[in-house]
CSV table of C-alpha atoms in Angstrom, one decimal:
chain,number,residue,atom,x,y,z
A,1,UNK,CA,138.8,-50.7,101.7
A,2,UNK,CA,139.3,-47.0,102.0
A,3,UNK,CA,136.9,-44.7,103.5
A,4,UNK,CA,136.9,-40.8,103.6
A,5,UNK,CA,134.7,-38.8,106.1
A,6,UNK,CA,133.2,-36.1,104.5
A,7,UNK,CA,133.1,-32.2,105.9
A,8,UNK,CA,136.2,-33.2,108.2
A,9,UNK,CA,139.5,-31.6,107.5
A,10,UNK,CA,143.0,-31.0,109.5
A,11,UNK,CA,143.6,-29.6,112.6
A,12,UNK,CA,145.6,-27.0,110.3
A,13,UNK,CA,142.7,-26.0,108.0
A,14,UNK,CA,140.6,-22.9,108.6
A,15,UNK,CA,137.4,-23.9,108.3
A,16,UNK,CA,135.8,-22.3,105.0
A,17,UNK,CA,131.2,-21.7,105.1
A,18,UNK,CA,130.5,-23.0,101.2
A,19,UNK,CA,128.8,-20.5,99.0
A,20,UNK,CA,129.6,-17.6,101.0
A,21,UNK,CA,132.5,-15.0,99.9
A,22,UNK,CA,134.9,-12.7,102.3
A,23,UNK,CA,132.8,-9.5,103.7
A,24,UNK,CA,133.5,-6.4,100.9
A,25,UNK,CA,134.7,-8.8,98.1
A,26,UNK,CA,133.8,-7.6,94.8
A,27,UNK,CA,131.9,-10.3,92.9
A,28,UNK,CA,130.6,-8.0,89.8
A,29,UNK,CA,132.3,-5.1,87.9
A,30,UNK,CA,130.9,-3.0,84.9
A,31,UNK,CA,133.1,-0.2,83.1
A,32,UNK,CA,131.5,3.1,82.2
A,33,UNK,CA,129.8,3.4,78.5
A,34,UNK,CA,128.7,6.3,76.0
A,35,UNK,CA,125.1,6.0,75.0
A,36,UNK,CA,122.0,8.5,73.5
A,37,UNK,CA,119.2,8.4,76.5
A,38,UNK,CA,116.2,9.5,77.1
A,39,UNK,CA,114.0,9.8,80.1
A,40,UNK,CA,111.2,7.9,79.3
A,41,UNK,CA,108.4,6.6,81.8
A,42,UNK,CA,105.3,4.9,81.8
A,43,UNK,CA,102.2,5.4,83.9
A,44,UNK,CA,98.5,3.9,84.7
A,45,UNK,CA,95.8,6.8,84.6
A,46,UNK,CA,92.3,6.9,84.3
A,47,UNK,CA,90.2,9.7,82.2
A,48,UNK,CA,88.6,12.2,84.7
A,49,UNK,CA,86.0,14.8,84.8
A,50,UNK,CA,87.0,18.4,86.1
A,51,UNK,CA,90.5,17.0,87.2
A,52,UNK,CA,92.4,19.2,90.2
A,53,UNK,CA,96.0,20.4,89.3
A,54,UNK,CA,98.8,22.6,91.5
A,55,UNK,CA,100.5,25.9,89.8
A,56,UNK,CA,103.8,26.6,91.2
A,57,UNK,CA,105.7,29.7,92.5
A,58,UNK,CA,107.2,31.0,89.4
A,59,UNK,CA,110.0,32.4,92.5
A,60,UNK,CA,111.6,32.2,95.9
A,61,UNK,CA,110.0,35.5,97.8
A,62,UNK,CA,106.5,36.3,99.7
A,63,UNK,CA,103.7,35.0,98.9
A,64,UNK,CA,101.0,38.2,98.2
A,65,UNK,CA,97.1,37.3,96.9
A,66,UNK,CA,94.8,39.6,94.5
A,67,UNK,CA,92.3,41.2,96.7
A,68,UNK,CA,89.8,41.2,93.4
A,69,UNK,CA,87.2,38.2,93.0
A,70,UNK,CA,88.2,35.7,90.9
A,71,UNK,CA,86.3,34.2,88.4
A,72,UNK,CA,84.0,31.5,88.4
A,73,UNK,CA,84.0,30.3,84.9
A,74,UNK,CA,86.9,29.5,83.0
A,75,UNK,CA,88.3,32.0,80.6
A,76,UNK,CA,90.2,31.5,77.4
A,77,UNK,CA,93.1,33.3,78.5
A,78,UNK,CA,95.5,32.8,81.9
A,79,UNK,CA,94.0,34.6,84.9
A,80,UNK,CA,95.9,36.2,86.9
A,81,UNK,CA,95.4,35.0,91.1
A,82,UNK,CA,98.9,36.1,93.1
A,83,UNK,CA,102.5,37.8,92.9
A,84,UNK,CA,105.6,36.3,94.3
A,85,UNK,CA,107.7,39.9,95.4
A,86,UNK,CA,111.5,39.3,95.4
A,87,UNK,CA,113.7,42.1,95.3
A,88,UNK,CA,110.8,44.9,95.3
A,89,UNK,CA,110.1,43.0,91.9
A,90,UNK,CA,106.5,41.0,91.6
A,91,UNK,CA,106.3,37.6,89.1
A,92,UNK,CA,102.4,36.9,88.6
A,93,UNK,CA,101.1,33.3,89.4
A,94,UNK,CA,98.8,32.4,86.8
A,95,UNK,CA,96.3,29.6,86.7
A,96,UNK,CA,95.4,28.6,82.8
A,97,UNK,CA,93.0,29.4,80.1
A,98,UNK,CA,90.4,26.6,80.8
A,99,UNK,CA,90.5,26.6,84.2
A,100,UNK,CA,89.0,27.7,86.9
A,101,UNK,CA,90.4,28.8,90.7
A,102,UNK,CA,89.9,26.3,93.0
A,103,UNK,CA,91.7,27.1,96.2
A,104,UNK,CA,94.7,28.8,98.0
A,105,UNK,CA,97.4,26.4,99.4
A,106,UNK,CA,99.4,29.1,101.2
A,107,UNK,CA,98.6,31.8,103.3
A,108,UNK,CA,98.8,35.7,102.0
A,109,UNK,CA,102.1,36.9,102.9
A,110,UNK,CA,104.0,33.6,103.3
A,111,UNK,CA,107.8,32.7,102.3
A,112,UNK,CA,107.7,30.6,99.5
A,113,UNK,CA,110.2,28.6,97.1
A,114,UNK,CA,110.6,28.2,93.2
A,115,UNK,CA,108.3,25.4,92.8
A,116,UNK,CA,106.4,25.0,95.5
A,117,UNK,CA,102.8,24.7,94.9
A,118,UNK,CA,100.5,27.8,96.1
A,119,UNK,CA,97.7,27.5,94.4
A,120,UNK,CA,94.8,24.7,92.8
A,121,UNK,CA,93.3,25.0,89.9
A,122,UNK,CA,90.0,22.6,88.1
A,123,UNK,CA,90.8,22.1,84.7
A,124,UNK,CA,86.5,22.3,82.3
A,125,UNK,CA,86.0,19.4,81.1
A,126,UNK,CA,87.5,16.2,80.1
A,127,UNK,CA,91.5,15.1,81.5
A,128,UNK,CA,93.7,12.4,82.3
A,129,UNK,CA,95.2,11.9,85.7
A,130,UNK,CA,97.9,9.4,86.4
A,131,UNK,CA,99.0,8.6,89.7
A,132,UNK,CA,103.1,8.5,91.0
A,133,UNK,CA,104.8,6.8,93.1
A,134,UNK,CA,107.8,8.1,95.1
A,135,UNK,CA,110.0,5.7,93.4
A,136,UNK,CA,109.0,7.7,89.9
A,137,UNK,CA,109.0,11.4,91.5
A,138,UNK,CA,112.3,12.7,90.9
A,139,UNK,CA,112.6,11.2,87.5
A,140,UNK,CA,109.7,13.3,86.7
A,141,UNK,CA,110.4,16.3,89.0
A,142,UNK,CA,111.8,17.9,86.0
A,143,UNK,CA,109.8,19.9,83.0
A,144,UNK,CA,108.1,17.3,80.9
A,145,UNK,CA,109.3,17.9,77.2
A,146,UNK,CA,106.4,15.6,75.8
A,147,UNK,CA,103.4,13.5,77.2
A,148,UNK,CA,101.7,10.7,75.4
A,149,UNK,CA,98.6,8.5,75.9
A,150,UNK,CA,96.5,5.8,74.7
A,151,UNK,CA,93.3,4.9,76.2
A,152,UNK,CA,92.6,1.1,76.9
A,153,UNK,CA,90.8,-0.5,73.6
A,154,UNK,CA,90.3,3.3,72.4
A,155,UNK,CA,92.0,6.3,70.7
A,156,UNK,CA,95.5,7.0,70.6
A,157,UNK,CA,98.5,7.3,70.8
A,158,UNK,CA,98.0,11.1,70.7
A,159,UNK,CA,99.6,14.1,72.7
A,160,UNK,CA,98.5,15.2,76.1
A,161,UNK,CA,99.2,18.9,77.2
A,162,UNK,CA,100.8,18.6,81.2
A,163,UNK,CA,99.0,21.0,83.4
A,164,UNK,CA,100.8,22.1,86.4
A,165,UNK,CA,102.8,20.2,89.2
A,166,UNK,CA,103.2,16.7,90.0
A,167,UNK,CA,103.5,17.7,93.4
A,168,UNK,CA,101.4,16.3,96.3
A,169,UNK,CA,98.7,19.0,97.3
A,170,UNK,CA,97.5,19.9,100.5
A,171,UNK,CA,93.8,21.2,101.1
A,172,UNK,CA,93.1,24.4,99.3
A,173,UNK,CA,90.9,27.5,101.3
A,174,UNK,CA,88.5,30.0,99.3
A,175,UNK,CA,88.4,32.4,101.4
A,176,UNK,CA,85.4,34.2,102.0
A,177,UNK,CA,84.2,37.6,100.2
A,178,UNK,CA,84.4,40.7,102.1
A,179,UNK,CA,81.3,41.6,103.4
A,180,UNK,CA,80.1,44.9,104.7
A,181,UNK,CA,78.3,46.2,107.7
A,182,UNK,CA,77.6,49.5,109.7
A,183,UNK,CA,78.3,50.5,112.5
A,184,UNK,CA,75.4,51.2,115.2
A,185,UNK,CA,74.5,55.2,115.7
A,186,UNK,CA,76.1,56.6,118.9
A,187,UNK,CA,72.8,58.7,119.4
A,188,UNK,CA,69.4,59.5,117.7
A,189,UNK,CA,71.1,62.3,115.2
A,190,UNK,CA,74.4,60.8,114.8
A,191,UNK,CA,75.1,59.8,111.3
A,192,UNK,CA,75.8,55.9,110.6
A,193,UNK,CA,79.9,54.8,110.8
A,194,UNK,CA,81.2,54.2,107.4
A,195,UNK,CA,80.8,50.6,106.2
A,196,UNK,CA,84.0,48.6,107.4
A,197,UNK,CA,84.9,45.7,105.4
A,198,UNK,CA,85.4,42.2,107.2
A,199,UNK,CA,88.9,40.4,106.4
A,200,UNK,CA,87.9,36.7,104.4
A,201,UNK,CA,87.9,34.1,106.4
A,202,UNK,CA,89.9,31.3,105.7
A,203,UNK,CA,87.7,28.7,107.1
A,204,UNK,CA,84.7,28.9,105.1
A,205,UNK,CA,83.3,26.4,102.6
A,206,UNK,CA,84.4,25.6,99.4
A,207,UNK,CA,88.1,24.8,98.5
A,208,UNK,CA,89.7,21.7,96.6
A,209,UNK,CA,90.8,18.4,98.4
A,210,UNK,CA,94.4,16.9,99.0
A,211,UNK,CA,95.8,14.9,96.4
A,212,UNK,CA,98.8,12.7,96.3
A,213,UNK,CA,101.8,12.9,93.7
A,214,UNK,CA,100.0,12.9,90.3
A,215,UNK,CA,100.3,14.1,86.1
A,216,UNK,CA,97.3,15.7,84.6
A,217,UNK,CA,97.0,16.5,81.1
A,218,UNK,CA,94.6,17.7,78.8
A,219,UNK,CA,93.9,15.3,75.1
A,220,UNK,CA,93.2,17.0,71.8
A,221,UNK,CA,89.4,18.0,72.0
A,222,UNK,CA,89.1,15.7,68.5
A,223,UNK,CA,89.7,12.5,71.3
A,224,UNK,CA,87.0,10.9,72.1
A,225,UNK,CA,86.6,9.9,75.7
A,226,UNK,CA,84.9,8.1,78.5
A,227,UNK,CA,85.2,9.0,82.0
A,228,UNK,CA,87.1,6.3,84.2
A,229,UNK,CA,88.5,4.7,80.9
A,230,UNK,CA,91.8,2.5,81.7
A,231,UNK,CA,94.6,5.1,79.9
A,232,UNK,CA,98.6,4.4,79.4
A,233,UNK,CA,100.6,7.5,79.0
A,234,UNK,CA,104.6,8.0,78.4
A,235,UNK,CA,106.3,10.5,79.1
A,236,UNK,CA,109.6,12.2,78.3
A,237,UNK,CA,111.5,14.9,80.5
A,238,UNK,CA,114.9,14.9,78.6
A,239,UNK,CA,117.2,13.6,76.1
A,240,UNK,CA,121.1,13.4,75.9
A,241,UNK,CA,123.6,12.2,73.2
A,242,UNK,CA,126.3,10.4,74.1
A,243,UNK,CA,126.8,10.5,77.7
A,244,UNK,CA,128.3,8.9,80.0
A,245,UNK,CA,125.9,5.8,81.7
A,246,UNK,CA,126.3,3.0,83.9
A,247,UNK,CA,123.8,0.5,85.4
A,248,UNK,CA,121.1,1.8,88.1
A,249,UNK,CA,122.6,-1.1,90.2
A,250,UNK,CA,126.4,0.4,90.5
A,251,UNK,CA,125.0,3.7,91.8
A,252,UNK,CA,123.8,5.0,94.8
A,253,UNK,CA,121.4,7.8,94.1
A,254,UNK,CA,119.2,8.4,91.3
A,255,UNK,CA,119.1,11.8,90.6
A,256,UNK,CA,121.3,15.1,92.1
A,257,UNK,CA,124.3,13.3,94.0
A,258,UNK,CA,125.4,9.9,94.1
A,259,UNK,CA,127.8,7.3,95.1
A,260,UNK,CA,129.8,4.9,93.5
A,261,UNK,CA,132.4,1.7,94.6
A,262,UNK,CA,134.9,1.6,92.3
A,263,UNK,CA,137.5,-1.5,92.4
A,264,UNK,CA,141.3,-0.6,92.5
A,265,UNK,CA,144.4,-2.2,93.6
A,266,UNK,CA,145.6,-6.1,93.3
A,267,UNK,CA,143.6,-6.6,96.0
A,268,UNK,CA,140.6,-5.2,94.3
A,269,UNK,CA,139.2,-3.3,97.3
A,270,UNK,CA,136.0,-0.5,97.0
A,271,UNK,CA,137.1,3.1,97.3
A,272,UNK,CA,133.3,5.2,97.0
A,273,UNK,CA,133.6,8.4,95.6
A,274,UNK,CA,130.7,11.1,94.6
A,275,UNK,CA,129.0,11.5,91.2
A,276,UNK,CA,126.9,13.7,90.1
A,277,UNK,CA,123.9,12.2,88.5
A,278,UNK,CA,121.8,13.5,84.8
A,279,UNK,CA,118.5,11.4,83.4
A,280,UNK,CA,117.4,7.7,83.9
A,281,UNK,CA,116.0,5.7,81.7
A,282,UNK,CA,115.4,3.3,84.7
A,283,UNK,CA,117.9,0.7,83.5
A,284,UNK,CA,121.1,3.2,83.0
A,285,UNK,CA,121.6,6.4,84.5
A,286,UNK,CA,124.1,9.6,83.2
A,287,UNK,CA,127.3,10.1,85.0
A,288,UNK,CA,127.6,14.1,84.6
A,289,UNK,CA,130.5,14.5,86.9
A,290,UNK,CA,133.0,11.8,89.1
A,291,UNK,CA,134.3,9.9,86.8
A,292,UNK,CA,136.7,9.7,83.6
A,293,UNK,CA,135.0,6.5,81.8
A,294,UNK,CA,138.1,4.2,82.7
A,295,UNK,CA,137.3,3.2,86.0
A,296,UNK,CA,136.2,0.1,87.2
A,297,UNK,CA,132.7,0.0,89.5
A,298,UNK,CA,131.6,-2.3,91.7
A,299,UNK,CA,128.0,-3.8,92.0
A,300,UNK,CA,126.1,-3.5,93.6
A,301,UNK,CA,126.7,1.0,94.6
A,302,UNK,CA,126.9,1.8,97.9
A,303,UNK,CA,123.1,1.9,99.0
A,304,UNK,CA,122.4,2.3,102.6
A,305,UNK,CA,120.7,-1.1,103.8
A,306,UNK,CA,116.9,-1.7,103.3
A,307,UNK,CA,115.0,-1.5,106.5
A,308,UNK,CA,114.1,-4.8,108.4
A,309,UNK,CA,110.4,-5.6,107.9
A,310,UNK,CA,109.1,-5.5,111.4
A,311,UNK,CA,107.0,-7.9,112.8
């Protein structure tokens, strides 16, 4: 009778761990491919009443604030409630027609950015708000081309009109209205001081509250709908024919830069080299720039390690 002992082997064997491949081997490739895409995501939002939204500086330059009162219904026509000066050359910052100011979220006079959001705004009536999560901001960061919802066991689909930012807010400040007082007479025939008036002051009441990353938008008035109702809503922030895609999972990055692996040689070792990334449909992403469409890429990209969950 012959017996073997498993697991032993020669002195001369190295001894291999089962299931486990050499550190940096390549286990799964993909080739770039050509495809139409479009941007599409999905959301959860709920219908609200009066919903809060951000307006953006229309430029990079200082901040400067109407010294007029604002009004405190909403009108049927943009109202005008800042100027961005760049250049000796003012762009207005405009809150909608069917809105209504609701606060300041920068000081008068400050440095701000293309984008960045300086005012808040309440939107009369009836809108949908959806909530964002980091993971879904920069695939919206862009201008949204289209909006659509469908309320839970209700109307729809049907078009929603995007108001504003999807930007975080902070706290926005109503300042107070100049009030005026007199002076005290120096003596029993001296005439009163002329009336001085007192600068607002940023700390009274009033103002909107902080919200996190969110889309409102604004139904047809012919929808019918329910505050709180349970709403869906898709989105689309850009389309492109026929570019060149690969797999979310070969590429480091989702939007602006990247990185890539890609597999070269016999020995079928990683070189990363840069990409610029286009849109995401979340399952491919565009390839603007980096690559030719022959090369062959690793996966998973180079992403940086996940943190370790700590205890």
């Amino acid at each position: 009778m012959v017996l073997s002992a498993a697991g032993c082997s020669s002195s001369g064997e190295a001894a291999q761990t089962p299931g486990l491949a050499d550190r940096g081997t390549v286990l799964t490739t993909v080739k770039p491919a050509r495809q139409d895409l479009s941007n599409k995501i999905s959301l959860a939002g709920k219908v609200a009443i009066n919903p809060v939204f951000g307006v953006v500086a229309p430029a990079d330059g200082e901040l400067r604030w109407v010294s007029r009162s604002l009004p405190k219904e909403p009108d049927d026509t943009p109202v005008w409630v800042a100027s961005v000066w760049h250049g000796g050359i003012p762009q207005r910052v405009e809150i909608p027609a069917g809105s209504v100011f609701a606060g300041r979220l920068m000081d008068d006079h400050a440095t701000v950015t293309k984008g960045m959001p300086v005012v808040s705004a309440t939107h009369s009536g009836y809108g949908i708000v959806a909530d964002i999560d980091s993971a879904q901001a920069y695939r919206i960061s862009g201008a949204v081309r289209q909006v659509q919802a469908q309320i839970k066991n209700g109307p729809g689909p049907f078009r929603c009109a995007a108001l504003g930012t999807i930007a975080a807010l902070p706290a926005g400040v109503v300042p107070a209205p100049l009030t005026t007082t007199t002076a005290p007479a120096q003596g029993p025939s001296a005439a009163p001081a002329p009336d001085q008036g007192s600068p607002p002051d940023s700390s009274s009441a009033g103002g909107s509250e902080p919200t996190g990353m969110r889309l409102v938008c604004v139904p047809p008035a012919s929808v019918k709908l329910i505050n709180g109702a349970d709403v869906t809503i898709e989105l689309v922030t850009d389309k492109a024919s026929k570019v060149l895609v690969l797999p979310v999972e070969a590429v480091a990055g989702s939007q602006g830069r990247g990185k890539v692996d890609l597999v070269v040689g016999e020995g079928q070792t990683r070189k990363t080299v840069d990409v610029t990334l286009g849109i995401s449909d979340g399952k491919v992403v565009e390839i603007k720039k980096g690559l030719k469409g022959d090369e062959t890429v690793a996966i998973p990209g180079p992403n940086l390690p996940t943190p370790a969950v700590t205890q």
